Coordinates of C-alpha atoms (C1' of nucleotides) in Angstrom, one line a residue:
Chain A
X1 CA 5.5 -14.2 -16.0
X2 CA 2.0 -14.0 -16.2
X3 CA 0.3 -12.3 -13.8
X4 CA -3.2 -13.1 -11.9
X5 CA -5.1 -10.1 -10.3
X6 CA -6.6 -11.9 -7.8
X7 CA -9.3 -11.9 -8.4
X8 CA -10.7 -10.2 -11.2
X9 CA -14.9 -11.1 -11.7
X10 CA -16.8 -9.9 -14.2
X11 CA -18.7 -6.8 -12.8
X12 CA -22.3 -8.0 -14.6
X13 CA -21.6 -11.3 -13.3
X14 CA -21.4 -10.0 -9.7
X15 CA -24.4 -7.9 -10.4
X16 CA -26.5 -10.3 -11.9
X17 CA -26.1 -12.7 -8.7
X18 CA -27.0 -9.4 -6.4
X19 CA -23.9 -7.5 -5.9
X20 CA -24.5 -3.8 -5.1
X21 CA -22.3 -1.0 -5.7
X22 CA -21.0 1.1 -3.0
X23 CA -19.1 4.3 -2.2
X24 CA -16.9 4.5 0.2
X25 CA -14.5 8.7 1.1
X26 CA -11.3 8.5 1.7
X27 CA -10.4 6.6 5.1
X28 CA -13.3 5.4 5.3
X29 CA -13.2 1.2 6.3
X30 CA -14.9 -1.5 4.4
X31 CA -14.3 -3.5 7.2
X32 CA -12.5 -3.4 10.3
X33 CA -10.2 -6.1 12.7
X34 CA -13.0 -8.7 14.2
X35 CA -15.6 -7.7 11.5
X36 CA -17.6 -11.4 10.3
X37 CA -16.8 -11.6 6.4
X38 CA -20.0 -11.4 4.9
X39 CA -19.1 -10.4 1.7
X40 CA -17.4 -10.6 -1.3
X41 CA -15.4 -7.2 -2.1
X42 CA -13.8 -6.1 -5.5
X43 CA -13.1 -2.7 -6.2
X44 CA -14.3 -1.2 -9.5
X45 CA -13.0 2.5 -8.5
X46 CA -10.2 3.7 -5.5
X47 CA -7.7 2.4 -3.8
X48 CA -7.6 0.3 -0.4
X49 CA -4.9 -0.7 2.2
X50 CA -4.8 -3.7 4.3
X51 CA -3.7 -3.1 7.6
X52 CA -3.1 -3.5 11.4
X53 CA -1.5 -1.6 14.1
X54 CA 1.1 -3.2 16.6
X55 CA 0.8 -2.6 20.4
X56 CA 3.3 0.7 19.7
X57 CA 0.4 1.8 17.6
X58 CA 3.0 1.7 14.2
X59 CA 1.2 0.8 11.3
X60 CA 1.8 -2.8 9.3
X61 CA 0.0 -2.2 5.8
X62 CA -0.4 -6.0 4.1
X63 CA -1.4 -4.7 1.3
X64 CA -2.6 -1.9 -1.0
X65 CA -4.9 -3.0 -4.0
X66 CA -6.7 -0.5 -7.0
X67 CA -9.0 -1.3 -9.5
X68 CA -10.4 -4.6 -10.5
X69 CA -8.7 -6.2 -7.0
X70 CA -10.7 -8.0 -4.6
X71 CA -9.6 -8.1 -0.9
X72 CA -10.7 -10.5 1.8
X73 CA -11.8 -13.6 0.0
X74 CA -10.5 -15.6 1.8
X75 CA -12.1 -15.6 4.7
X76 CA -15.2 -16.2 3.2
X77 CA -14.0 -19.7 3.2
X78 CA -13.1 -19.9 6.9
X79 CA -15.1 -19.3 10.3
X80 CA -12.5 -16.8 11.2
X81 CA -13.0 -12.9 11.5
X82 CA -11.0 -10.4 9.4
X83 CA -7.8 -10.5 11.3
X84 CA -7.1 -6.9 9.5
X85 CA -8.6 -3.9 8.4
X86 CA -9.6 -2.4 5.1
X87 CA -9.1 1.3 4.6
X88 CA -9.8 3.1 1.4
X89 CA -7.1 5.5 0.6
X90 CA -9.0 7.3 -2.0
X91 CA -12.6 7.8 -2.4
X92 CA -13.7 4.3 -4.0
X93 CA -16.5 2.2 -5.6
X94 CA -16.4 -0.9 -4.5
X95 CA -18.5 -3.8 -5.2
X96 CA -19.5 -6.4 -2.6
X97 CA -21.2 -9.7 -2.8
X98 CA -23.5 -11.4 -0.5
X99 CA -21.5 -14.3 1.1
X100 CA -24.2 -16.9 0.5
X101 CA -24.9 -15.1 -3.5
X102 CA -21.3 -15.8 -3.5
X103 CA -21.4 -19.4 -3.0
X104 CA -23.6 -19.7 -5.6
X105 CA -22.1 -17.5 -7.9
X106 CA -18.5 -20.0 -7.6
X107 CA -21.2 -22.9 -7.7
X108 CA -22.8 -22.2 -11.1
X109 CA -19.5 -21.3 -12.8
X110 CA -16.7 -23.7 -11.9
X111 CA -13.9 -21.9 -14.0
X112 CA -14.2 -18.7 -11.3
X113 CA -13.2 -21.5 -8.7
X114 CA -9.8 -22.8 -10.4
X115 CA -9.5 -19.4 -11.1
X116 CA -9.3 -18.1 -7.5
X117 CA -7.5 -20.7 -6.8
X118 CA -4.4 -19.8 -9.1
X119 CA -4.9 -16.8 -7.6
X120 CA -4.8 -17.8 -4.1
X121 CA -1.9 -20.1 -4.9
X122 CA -0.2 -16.7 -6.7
X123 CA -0.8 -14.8 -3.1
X124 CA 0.8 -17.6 -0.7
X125 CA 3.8 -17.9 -3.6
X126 CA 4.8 -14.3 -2.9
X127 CA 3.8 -13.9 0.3
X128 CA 6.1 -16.5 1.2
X129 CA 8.9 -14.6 -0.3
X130 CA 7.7 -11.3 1.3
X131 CA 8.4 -13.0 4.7
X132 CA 11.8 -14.5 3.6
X133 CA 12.8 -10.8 2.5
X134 CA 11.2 -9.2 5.6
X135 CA 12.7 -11.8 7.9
X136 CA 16.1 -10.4 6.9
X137 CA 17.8 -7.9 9.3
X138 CA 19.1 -6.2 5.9
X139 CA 17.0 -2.9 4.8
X140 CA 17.8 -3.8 0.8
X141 CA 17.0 -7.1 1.4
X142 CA 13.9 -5.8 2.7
X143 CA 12.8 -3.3 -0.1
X144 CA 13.9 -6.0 -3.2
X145 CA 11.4 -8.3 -1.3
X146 CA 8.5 -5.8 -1.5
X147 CA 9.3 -4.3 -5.1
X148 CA 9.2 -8.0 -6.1
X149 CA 6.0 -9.2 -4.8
X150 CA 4.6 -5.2 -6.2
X151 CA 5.7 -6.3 -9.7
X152 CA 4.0 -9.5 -9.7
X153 CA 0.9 -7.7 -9.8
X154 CA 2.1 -6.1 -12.9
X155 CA 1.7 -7.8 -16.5
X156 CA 4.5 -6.7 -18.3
X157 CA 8.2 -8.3 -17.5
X158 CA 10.0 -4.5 -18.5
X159 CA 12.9 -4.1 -16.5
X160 CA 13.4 -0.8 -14.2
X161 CA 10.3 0.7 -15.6
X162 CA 7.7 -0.1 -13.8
X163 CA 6.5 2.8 -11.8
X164 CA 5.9 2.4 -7.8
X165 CA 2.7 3.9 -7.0
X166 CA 3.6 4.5 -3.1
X167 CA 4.6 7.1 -1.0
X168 CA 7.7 6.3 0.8
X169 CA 5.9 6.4 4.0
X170 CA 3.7 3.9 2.4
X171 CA 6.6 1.6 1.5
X172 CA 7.7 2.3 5.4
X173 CA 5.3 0.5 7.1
X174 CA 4.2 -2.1 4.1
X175 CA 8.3 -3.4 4.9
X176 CA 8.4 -2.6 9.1
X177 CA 10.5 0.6 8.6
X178 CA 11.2 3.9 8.8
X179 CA 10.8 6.4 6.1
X180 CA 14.6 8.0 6.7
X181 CA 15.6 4.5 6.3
X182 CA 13.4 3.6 3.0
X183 CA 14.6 7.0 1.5
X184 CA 18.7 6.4 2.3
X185 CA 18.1 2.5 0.8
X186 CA 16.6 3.8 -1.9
X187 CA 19.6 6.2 -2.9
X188 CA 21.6 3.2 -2.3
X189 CA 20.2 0.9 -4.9
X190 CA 19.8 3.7 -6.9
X191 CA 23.4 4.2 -7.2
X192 CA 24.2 0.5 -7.3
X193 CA 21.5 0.3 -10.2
X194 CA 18.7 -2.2 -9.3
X195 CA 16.2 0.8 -9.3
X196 CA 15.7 4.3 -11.0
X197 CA 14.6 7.3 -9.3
X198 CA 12.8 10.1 -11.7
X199 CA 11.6 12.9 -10.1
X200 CA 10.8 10.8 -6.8
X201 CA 9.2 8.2 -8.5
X202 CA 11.1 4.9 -8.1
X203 CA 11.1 2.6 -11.2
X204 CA 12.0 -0.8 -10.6
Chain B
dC1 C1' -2.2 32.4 -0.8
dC2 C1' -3.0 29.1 2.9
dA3 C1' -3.5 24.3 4.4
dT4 C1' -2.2 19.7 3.8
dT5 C1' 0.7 16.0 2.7
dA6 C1' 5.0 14.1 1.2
dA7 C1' 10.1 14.0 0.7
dT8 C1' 14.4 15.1 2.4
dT9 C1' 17.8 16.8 5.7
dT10 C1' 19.5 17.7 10.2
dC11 C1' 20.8 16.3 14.5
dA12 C1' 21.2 13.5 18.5
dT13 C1' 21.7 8.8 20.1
Chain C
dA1 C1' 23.0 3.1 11.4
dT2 C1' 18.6 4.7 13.0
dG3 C1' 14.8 7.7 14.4
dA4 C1' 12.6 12.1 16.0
dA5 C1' 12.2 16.6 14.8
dA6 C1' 12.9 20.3 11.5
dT7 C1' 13.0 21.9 6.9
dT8 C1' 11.8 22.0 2.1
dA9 C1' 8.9 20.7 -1.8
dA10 C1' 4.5 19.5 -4.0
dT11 C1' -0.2 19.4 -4.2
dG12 C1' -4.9 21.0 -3.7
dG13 C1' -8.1 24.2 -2.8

DNA sequence: CCATTAATTTCAT
DNA sequence: ATGAAATTAATGG
């Protein structure tokens, strides 16, 4: 299956309708809970986590995006505020648009428009799925759900060899659970095959 | 080598 | 089966 990185512009397009580069240390936010989306955000360099904290203070992460991934878009199309943060993991470039130069931007070329939309169309496919899989009181269940919706970001259809960039703790709180309990399901699906573990990486 | 961060194991519930 | 705490491994200066 072909895969959409949502959403992946140009970066001289972005730039030539005023986007400005910016540089962001590790766990450092581009934005934060409540924050007015005023811009357009794609990362050209780094790594950043979607995220909110439940009222134990555990950690939800949404989502974890690298290069060429924007974040956020969508609620440039609403009067809502970010109902999440955005935390750089790494030291990153990103690039962020003006929400009106945006507009414009989408306005002047219409392709970018049914292009986001197969992208946003992509995102509530799979996200659907992520909350079947997370709705299920089963901890493989739970784990297939989220390698699934990671490989759809991939491009290539190769089977058990795509490599999962996350820490286990990572993988914890992207599926609601525990690290002991991400480590012991990943020795079981191991053993019964549906994943490959090299050197604590985990191919899927 | 020391400090930091991640992975795994142990142990109690 | 699960999670907190302890232990071990790796990574980065």
């Amino acid at each position: 299956m072909k895969t959409i990185s949502c959403m992946n512009i140009d970066e001289s397009l972005l730039h030539s309708f005023g986007a400005e580069d910016k540089d962001y240390k590790k766990r450092e936010a581009v934005f934060r809970e409540e924050d007015h989306a005023l811009y357009y955000f794609q990362i050209s360099e780094g790594k950043v986590k979607l995220n909110n904290y439940n009222e134990n203070g555990k950690e939800f992460i949404h989502n974890i995006l690298g290069k060429k991934q924007s974040f956020g878009e969508a609620m440039l199309f609403l009067n809502q505020n970010y109902p999440i943060n955005a935390i750089c993991l790494e030291d990153s470039r990103i690039i962020r648009l003006p929400k009106n130069n945006f507009f414009e931007m989408i306005k002047q070329n219409p392709d970018l428009s049914l292009e986001m939309n197969a992208c946003f169309s992509q995102e509530i496919f799979y996200k659907l799925k992520m909350v079947q899989s997370l709705a299920s009181e089963n901890p493989m269940q739970r784990l297939k759900g989220l390698l699934e919706y990671l490989k759809s970001y991939h491009d290539e259809d190769c089977q058990k060899c795509f490599h999962i960039e996350f820490t286990r703790q990572q993988i914890a709180n992207l599926t609601g659970m525990r690290v002991e309990t991400v480590i012991r399901t990943l020795k079981k699906m191991e053993k019964e095959g549906s994943i490959i573990l090299k050197d604590r990486k985990i191919l899927y």
